[in-house]
PDB file of C-alpha atoms in Angstrom:
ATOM      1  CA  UNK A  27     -99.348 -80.989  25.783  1.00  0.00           C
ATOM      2  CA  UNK A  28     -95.780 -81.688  27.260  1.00  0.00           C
ATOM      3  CA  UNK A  29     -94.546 -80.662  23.491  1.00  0.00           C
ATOM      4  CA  UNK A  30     -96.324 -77.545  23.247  1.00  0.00           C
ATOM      5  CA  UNK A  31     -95.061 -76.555  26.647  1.00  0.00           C
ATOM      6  CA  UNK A  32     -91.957 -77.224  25.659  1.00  0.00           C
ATOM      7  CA  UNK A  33     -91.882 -75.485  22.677  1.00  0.00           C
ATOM      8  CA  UNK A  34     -93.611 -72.476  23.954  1.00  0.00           C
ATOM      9  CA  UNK A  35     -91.809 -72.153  27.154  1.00  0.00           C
ATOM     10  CA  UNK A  36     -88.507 -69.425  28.170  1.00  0.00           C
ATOM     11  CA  UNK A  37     -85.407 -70.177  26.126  1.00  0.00           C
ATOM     12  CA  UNK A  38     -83.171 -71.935  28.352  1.00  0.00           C
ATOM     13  CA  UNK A  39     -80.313 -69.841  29.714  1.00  0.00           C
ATOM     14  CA  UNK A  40     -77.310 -71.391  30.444  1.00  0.00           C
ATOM     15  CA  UNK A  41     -75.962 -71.223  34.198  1.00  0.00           C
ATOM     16  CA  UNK A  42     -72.879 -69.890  35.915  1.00  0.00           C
ATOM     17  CA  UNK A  43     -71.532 -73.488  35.539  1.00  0.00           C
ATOM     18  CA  UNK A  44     -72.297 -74.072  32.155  1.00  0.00           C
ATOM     19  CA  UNK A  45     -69.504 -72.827  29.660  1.00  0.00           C
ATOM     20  CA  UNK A  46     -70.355 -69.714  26.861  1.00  0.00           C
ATOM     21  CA  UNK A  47     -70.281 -71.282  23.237  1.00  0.00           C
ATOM     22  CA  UNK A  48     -69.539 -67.387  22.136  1.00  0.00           C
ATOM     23  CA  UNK A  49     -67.045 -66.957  24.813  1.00  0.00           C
ATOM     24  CA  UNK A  50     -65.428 -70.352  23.840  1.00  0.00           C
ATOM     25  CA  UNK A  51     -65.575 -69.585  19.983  1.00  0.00           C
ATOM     26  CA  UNK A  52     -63.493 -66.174  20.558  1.00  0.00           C
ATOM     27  CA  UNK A  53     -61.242 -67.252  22.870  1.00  0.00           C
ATOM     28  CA  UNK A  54     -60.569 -70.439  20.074  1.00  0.00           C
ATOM     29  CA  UNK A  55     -60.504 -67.684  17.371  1.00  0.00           C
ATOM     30  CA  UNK A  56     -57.405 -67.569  15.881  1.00  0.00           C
ATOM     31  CA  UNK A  57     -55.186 -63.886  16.213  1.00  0.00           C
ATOM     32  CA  UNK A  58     -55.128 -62.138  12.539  1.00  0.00           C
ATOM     33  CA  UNK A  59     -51.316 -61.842  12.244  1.00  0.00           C
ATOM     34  CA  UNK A  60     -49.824 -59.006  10.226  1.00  0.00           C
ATOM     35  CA  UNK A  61     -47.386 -59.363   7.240  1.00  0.00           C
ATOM     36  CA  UNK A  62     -44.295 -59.297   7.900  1.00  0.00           C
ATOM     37  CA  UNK A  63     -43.988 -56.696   5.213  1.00  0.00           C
ATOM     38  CA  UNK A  64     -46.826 -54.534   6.547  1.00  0.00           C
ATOM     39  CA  UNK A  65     -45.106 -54.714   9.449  1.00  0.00           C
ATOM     40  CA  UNK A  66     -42.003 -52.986   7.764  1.00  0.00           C
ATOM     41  CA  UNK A  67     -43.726 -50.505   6.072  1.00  0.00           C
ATOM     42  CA  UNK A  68     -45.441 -49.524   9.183  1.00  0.00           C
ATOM     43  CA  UNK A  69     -42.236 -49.201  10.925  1.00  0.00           C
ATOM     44  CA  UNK A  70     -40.815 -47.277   7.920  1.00  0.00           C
ATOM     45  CA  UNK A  71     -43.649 -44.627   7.945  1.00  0.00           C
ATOM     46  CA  UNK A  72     -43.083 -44.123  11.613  1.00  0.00           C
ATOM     47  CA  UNK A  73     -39.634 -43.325  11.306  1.00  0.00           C
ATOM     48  CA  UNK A  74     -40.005 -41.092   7.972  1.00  0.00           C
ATOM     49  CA  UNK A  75     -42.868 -39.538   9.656  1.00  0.00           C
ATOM     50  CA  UNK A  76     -40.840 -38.839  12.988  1.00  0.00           C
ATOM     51  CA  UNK A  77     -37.424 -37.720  10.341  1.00  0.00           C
ATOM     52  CA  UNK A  78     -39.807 -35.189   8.354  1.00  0.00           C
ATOM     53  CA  UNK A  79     -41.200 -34.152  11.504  1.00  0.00           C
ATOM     54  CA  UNK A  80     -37.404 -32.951  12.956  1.00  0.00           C
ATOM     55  CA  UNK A  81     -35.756 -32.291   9.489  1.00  0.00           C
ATOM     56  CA  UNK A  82     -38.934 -30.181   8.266  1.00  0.00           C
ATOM     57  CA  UNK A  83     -37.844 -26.937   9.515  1.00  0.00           C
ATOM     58  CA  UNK A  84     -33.690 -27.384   8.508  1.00  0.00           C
ATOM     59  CA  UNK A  85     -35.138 -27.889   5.397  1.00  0.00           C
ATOM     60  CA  UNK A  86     -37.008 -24.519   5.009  1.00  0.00           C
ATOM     61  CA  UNK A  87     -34.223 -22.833   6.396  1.00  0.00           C
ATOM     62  CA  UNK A  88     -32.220 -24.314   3.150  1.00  0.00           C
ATOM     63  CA  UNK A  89     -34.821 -23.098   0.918  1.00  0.00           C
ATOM     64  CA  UNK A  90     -35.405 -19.675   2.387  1.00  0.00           C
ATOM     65  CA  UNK A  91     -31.586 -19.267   2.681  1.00  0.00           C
ATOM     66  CA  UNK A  92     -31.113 -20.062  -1.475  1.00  0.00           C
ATOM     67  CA  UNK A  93     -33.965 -17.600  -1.641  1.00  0.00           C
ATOM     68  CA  UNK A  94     -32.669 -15.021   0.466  1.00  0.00           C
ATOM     69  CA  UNK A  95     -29.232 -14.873  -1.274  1.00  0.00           C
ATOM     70  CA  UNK A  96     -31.005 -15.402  -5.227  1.00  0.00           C
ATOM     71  CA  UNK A  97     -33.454 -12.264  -4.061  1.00  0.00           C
ATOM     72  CA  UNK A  98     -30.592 -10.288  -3.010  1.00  0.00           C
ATOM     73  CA  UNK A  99     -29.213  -9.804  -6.259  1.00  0.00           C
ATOM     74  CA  UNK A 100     -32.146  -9.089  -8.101  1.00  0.00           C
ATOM     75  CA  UNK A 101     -32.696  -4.830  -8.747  1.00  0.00           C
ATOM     76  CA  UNK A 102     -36.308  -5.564  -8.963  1.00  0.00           C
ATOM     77  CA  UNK A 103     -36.618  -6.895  -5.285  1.00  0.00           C
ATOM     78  CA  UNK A 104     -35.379  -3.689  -3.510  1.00  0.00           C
ATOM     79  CA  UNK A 105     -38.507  -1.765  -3.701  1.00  0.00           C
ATOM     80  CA  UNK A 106     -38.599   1.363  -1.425  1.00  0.00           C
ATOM     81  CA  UNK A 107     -40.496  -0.591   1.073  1.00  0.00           C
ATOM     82  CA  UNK A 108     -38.186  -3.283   1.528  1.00  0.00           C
ATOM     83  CA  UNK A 109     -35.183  -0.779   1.637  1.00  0.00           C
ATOM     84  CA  UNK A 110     -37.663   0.965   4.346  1.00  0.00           C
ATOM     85  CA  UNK A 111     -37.561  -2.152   6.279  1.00  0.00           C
ATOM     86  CA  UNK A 112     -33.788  -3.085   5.856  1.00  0.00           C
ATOM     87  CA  UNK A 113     -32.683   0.361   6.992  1.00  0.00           C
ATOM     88  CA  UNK A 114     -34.825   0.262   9.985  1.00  0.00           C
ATOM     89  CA  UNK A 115     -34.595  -3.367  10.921  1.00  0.00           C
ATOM     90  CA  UNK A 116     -30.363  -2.792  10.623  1.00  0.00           C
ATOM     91  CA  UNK A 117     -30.739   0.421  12.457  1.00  0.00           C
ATOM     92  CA  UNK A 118     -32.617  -1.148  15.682  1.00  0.00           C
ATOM     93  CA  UNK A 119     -29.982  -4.324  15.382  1.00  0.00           C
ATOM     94  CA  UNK A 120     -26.808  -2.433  14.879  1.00  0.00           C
ATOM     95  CA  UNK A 121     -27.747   0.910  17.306  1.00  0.00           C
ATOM     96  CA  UNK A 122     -29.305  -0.824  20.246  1.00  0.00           C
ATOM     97  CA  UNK A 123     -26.841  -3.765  20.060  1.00  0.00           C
ATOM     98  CA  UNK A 124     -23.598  -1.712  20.300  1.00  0.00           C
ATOM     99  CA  UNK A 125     -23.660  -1.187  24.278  1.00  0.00           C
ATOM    100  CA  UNK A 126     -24.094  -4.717  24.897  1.00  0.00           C
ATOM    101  CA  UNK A 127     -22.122  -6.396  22.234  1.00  0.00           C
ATOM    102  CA  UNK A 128     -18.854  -3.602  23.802  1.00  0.00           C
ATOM    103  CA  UNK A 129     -20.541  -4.737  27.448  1.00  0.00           C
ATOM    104  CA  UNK A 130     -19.851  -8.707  26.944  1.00  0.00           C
ATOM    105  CA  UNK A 131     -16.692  -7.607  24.988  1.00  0.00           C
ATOM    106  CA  UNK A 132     -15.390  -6.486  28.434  1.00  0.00           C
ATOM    107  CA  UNK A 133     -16.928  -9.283  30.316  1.00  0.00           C
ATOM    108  CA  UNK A 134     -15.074 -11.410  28.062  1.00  0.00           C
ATOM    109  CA  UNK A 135     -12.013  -9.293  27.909  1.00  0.00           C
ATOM    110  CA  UNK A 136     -11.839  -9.513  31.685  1.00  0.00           C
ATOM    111  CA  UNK A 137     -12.496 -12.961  32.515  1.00  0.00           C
ATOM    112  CA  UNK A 138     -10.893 -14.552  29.099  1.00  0.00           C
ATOM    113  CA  UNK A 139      -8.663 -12.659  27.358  1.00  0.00           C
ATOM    114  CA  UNK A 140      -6.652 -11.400  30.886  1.00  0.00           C
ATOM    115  CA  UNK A 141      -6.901 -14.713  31.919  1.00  0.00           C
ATOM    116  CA  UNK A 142      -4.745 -15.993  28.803  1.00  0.00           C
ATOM    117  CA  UNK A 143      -2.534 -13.224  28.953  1.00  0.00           C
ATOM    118  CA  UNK A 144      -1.642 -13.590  32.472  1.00  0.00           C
ATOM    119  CA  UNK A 145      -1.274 -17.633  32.590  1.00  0.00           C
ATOM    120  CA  UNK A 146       0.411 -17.475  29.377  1.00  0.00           C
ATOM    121  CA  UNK A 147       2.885 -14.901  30.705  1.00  0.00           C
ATOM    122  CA  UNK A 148       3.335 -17.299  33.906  1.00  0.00           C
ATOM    123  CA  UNK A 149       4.400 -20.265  31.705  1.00  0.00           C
ATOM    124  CA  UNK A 150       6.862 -18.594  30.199  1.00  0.00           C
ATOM    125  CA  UNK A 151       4.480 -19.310  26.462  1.00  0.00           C
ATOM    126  CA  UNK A 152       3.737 -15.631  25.984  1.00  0.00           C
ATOM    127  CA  UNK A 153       4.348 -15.916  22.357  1.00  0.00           C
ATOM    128  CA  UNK A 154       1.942 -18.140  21.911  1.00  0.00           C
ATOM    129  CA  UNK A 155      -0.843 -15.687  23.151  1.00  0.00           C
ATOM    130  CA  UNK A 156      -1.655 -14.243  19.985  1.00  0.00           C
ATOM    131  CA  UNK A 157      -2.296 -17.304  18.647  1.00  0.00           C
ATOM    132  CA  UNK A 158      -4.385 -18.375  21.633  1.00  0.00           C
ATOM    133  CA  UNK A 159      -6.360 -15.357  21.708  1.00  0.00           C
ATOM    134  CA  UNK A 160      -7.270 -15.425  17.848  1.00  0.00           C
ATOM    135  CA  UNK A 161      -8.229 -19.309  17.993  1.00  0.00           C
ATOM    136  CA  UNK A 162      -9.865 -19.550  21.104  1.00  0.00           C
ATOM    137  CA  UNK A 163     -11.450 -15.924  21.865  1.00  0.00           C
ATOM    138  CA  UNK A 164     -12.340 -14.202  18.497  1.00  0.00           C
ATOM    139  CA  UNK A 165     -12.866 -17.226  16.297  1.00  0.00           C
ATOM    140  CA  UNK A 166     -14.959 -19.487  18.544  1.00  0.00           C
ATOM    141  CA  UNK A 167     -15.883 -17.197  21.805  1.00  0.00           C
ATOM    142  CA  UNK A 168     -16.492 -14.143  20.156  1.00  0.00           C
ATOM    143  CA  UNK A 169     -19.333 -15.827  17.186  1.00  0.00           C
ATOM    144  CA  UNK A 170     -21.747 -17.812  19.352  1.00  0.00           C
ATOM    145  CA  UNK A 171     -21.826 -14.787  22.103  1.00  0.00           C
ATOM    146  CA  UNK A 172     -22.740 -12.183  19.451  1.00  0.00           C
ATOM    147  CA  UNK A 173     -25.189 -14.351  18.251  1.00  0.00           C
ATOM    148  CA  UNK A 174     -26.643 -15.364  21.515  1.00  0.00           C
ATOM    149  CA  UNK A 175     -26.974 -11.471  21.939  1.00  0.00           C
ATOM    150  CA  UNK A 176     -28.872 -11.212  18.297  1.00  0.00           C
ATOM    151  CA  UNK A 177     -31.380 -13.595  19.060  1.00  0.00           C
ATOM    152  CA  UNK A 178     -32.000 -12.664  22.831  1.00  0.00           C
ATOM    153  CA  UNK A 179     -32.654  -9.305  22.149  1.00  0.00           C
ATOM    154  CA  UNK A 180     -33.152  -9.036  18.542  1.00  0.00           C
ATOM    155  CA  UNK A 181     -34.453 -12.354  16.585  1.00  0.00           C
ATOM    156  CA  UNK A 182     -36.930 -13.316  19.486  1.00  0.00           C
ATOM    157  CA  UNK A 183     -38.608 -10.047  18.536  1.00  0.00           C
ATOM    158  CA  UNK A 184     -38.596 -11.027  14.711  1.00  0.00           C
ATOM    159  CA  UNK A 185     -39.826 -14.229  15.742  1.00  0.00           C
ATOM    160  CA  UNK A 186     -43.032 -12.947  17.609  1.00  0.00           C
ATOM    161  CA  UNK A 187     -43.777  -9.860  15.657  1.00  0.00           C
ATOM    162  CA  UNK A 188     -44.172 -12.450  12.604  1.00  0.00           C
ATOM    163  CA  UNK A 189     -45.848 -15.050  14.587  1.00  0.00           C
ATOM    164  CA  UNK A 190     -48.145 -13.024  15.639  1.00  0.00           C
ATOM    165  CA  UNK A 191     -48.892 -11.212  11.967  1.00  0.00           C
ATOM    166  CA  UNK A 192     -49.349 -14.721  10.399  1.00  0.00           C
ATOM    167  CA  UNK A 193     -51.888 -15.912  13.600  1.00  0.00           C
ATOM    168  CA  UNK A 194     -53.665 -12.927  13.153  1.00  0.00           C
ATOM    169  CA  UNK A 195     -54.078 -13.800   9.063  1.00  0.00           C
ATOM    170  CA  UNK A 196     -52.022 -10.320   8.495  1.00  0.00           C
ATOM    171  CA  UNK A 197     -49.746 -12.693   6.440  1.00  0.00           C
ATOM    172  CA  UNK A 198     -52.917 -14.155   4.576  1.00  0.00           C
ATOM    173  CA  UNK A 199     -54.215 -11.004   3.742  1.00  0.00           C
ATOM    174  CA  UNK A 200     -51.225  -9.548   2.457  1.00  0.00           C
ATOM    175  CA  UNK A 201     -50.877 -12.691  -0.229  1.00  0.00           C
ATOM    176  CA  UNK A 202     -54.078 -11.539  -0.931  1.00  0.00           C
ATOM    177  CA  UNK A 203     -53.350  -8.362  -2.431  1.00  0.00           C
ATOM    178  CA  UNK A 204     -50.421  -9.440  -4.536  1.00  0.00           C
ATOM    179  CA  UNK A 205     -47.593  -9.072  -1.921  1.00  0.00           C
ATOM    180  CA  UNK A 206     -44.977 -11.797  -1.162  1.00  0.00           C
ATOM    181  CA  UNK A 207     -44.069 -11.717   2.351  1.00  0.00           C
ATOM    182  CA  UNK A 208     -40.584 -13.165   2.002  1.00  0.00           C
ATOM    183  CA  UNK A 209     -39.818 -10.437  -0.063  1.00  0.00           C
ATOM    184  CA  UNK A 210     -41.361  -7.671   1.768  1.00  0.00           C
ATOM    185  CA  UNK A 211     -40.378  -9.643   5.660  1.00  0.00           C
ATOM    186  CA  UNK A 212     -37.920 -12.107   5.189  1.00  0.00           C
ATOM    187  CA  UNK A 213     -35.594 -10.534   2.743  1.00  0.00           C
ATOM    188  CA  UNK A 214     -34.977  -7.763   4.479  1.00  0.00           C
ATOM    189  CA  UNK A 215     -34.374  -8.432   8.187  1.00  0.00           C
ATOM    190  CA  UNK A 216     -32.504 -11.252   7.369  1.00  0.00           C
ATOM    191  CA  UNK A 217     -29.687  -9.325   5.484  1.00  0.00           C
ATOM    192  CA  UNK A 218     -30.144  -6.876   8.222  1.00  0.00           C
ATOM    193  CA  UNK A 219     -29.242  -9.612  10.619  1.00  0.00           C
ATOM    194  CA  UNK A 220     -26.223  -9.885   8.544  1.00  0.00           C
ATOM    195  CA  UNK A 221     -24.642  -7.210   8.116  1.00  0.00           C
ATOM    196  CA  UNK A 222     -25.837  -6.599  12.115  1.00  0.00           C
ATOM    197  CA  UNK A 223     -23.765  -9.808  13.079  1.00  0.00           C
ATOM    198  CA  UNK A 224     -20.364  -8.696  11.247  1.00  0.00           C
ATOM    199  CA  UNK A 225     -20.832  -5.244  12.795  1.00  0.00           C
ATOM    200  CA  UNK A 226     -21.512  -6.060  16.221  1.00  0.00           C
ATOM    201  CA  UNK A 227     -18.738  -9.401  15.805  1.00  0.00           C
ATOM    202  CA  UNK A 228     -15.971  -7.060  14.980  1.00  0.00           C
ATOM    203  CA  UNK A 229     -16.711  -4.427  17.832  1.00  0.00           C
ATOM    204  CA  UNK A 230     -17.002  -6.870  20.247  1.00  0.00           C
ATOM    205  CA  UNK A 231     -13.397  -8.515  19.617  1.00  0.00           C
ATOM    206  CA  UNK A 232     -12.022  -5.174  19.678  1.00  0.00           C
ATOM    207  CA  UNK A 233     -13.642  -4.594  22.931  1.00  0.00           C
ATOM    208  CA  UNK A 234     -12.210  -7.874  24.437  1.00  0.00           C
ATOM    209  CA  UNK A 235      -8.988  -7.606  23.629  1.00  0.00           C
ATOM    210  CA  UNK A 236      -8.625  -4.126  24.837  1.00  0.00           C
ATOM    211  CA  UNK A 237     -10.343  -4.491  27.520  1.00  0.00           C
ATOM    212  CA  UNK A 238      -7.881  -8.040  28.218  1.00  0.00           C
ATOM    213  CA  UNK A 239      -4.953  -5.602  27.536  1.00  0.00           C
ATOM    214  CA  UNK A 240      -5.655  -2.946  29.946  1.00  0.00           C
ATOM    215  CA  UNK A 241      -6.375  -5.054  32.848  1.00  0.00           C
ATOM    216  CA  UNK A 242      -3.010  -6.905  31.822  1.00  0.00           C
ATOM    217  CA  UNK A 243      -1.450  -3.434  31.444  1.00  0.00           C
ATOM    218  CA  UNK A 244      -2.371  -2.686  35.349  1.00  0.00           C
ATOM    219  CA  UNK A 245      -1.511  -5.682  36.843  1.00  0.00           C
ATOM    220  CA  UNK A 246       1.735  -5.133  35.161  1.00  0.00           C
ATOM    221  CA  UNK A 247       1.583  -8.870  33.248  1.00  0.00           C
ATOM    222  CA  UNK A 248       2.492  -7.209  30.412  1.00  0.00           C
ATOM    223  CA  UNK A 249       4.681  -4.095  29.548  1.00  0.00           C
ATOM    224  CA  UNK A 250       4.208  -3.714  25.873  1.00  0.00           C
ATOM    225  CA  UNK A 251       2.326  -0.471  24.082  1.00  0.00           C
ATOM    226  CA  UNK A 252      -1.282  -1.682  22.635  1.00  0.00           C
ATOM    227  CA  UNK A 253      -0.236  -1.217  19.113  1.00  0.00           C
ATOM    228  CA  UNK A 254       2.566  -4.751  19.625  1.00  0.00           C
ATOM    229  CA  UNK A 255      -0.089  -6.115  21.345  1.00  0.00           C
ATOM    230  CA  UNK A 256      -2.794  -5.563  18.607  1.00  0.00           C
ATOM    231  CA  UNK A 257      -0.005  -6.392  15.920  1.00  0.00           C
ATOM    232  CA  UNK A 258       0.859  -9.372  17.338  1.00  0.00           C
ATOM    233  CA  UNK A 259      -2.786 -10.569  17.686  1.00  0.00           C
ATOM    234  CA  UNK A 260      -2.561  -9.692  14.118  1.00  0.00           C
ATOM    235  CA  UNK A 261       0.529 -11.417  13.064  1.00  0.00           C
ATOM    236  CA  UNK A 262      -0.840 -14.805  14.562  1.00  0.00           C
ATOM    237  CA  UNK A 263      -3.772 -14.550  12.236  1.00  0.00           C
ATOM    238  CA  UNK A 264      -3.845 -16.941   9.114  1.00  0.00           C
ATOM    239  CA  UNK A 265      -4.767 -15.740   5.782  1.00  0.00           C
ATOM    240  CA  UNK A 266      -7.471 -18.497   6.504  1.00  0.00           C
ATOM    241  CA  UNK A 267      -8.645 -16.742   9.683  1.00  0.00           C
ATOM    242  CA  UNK A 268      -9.037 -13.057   7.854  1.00  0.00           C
ATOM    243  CA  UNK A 269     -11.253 -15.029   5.697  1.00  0.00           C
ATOM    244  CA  UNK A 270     -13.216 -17.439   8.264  1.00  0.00           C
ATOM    245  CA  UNK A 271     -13.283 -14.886  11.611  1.00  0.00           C
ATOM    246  CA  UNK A 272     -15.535 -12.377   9.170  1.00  0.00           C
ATOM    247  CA  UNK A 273     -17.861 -14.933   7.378  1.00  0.00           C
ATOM    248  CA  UNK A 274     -18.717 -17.030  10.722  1.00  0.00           C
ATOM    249  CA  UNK A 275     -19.862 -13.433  11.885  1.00  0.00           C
ATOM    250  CA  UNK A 276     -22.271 -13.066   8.580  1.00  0.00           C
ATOM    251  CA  UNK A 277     -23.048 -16.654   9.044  1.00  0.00           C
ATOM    252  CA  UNK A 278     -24.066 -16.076  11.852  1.00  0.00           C
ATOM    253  CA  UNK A 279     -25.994 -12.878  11.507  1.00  0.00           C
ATOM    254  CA  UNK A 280     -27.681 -14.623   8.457  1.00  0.00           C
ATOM    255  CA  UNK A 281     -28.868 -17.799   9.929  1.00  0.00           C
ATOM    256  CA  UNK A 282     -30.144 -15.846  13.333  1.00  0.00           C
ATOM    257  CA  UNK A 283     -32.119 -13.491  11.490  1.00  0.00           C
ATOM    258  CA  UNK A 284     -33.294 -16.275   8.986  1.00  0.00           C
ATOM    259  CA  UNK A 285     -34.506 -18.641  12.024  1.00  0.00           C
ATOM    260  CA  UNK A 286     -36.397 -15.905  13.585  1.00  0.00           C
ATOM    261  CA  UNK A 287     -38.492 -14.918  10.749  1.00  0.00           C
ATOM    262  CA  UNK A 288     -39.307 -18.268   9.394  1.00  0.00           C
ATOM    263  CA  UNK A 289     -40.094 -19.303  12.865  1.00  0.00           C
ATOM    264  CA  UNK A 290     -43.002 -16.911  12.712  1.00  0.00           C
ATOM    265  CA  UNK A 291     -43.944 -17.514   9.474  1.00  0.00           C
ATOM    266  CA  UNK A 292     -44.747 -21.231   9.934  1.00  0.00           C
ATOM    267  CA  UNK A 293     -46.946 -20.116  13.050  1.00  0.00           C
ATOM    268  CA  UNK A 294     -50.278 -21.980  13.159  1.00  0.00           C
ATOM    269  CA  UNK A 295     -52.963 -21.046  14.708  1.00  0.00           C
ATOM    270  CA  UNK A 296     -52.554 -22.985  17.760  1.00  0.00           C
ATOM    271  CA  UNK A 297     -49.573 -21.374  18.678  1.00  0.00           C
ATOM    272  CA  UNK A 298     -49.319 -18.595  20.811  1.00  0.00           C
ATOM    273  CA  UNK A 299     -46.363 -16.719  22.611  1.00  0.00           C
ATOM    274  CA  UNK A 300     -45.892 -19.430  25.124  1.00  0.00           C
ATOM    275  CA  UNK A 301     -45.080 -21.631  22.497  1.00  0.00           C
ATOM    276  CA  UNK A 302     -43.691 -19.698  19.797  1.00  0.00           C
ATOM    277  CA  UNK A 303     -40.584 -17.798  22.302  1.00  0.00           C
ATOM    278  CA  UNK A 304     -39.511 -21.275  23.367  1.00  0.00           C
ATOM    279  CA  UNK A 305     -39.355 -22.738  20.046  1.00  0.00           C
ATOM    280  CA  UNK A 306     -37.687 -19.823  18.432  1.00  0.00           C
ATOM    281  CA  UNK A 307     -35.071 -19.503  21.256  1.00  0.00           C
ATOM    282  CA  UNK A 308     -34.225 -23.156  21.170  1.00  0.00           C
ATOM    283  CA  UNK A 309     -34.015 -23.362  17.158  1.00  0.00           C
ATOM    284  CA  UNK A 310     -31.660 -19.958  16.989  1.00  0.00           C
ATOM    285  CA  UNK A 311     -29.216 -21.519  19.405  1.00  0.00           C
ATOM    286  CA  UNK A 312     -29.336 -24.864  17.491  1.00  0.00           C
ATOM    287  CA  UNK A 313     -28.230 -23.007  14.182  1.00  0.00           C
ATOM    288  CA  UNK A 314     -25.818 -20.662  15.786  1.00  0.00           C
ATOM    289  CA  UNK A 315     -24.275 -24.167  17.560  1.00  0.00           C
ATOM    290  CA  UNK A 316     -24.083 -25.813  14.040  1.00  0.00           C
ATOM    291  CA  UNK A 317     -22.626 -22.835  12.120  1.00  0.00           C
ATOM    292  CA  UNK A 318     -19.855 -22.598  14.774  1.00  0.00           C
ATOM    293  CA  UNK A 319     -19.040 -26.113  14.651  1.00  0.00           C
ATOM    294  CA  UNK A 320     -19.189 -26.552  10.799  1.00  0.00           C
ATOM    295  CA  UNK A 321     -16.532 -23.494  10.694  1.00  0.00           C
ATOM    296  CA  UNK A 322     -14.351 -25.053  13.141  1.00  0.00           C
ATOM    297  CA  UNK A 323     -14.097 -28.534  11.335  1.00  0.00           C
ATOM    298  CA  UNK A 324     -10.807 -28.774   9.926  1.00  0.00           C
ATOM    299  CA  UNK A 325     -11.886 -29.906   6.194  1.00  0.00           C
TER     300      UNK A 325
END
């Protein structure tokens, strides 16, 4: 009787002071320890993940840039609605760019190029200030403000116009029908950029330095006629610098115009203008930093 009770009674539960077997067999239970060289390759697919992440988009721009410059060449590409688009795109750039590219000119003319002149002229170094001028204002200055300008007022507007064609599957559709976008989008803005950045980089030095020479002029720093002071500017120029001063303005055009359009082309669809203005200001004035700076290294 005692057995059967036993054996038929409540299974015994253990009490508060009585230890857990299954608490005491995990806590015992050894820790699985990773390989040391799973551990690496982890670590190494973080960082190339991370590295692809940041170098994904300089990459495209590479690409698209080869692409750009191979397409430009080719008869075949200029189809009368990509010449449409070039014409226009250049004429928007070029004609509503003028009065603020010759507006910062001045700015810069006033508070730079004056400035030089007049301190210059103090020191008794004013044969030096052609030289100064030409190094400091229209090879470094004068580049990263014109291209500030072109993406402010021009890129941004590349960059959403596209972003919002490829969220909108516009972009999808026209693949659909047999037409490339980068030839029919890319292509042509970005060598209207271009040809935009030389134009509006060569009216804005002209702008400073006049401007710099007629407020010099007044204050009576200087005495000289414009044409000595433009020829001087001139004669302190290096055959380098008639070669470098216009190609960091096309560089600059180029890669501006480039950025802008592939920045709405790799649009997803969780983007939307509060995501896509910051991203395309911040990668134009990336590119605009690093074209200045590669054309300044002394190789």
């Amino acid at each position: 009787m005692s057995g059967s009770q036993q054996t038929g009674g409540p299974p015994h539960m253990p009490s508060d002071d009585e230890p857990d077997l299954v608490l005491q067999t995990d806590a015992h239970k050894p820790a699985q320890r990773v390989p040391l060289h799973e551990w690496i390759r982890r670590k190494l697919a973080w960082v190339g993940r991370l590295v692809r992440k940041q170098a994904r988009f300089f990459l495209i721009v590479l690409g698209a840039g080869w692409g750009v410059i191979f397409e430009s060449f080719r008869s075949h590409a200029w189809r009368r609605t990509v010449r449409y688009e070039f014409v226009t795109t250049m004429n928007n750039i070029i004609g509503g760019g003028v009065s603020a590219s010759l507006f910062a000119g001045m700015l810069t003319g006033v508070a730079a190029v004056s400035q030089v002149i007049y301190w210059l002229g103090l020191t008794g170094l004013a044969k030096m200030t052609g030289s100064i001028l030409v190094n400091v204002v229209i090879r470094e200055i004068a580049p990263i403000l014109v291209g500030i300008l072109l993406l402010g007022r021009n890129g941004m507007l590349s960059a959403t116009e596209l972003g919002l064609l490829t969220i909108g599957g516009q972009v999808r559709s026209m693949q659909s029908v047999g037409m490339d976008p980068f030839l029919m989008l890319v292509l042509p803005r970005t060598l209207a950029f271009t040809v935009a950045g030389f134009t509006l980089g060569i009216l804005f030095s002209m702008s400073s330095l006049i401007t710099g020479y007629v407020i010099s002029r007044i204050s009576g720093v200087i005495t000289n006629p414009i044409w000595t002071f433009l020829d001087d500017v001139a004669a302190a120029m290096s055959v380098t610098d008639y070669a470098v001063i216009p190609l960091k303005f096309i560089m600059v055009g180029f890669v501006v115009g480039l950025g802008g359009c592939l920045t709405g082309l790799t649009a997803t669809n969780e983007d939307s203008l509060r995501t896509l203005l910051p991203r395309g200001f911040s990668r134009g004035m990336l590119i605009v930093m690093m074209v200045s700076v590669l054309f300044s290294l002394d190789l």
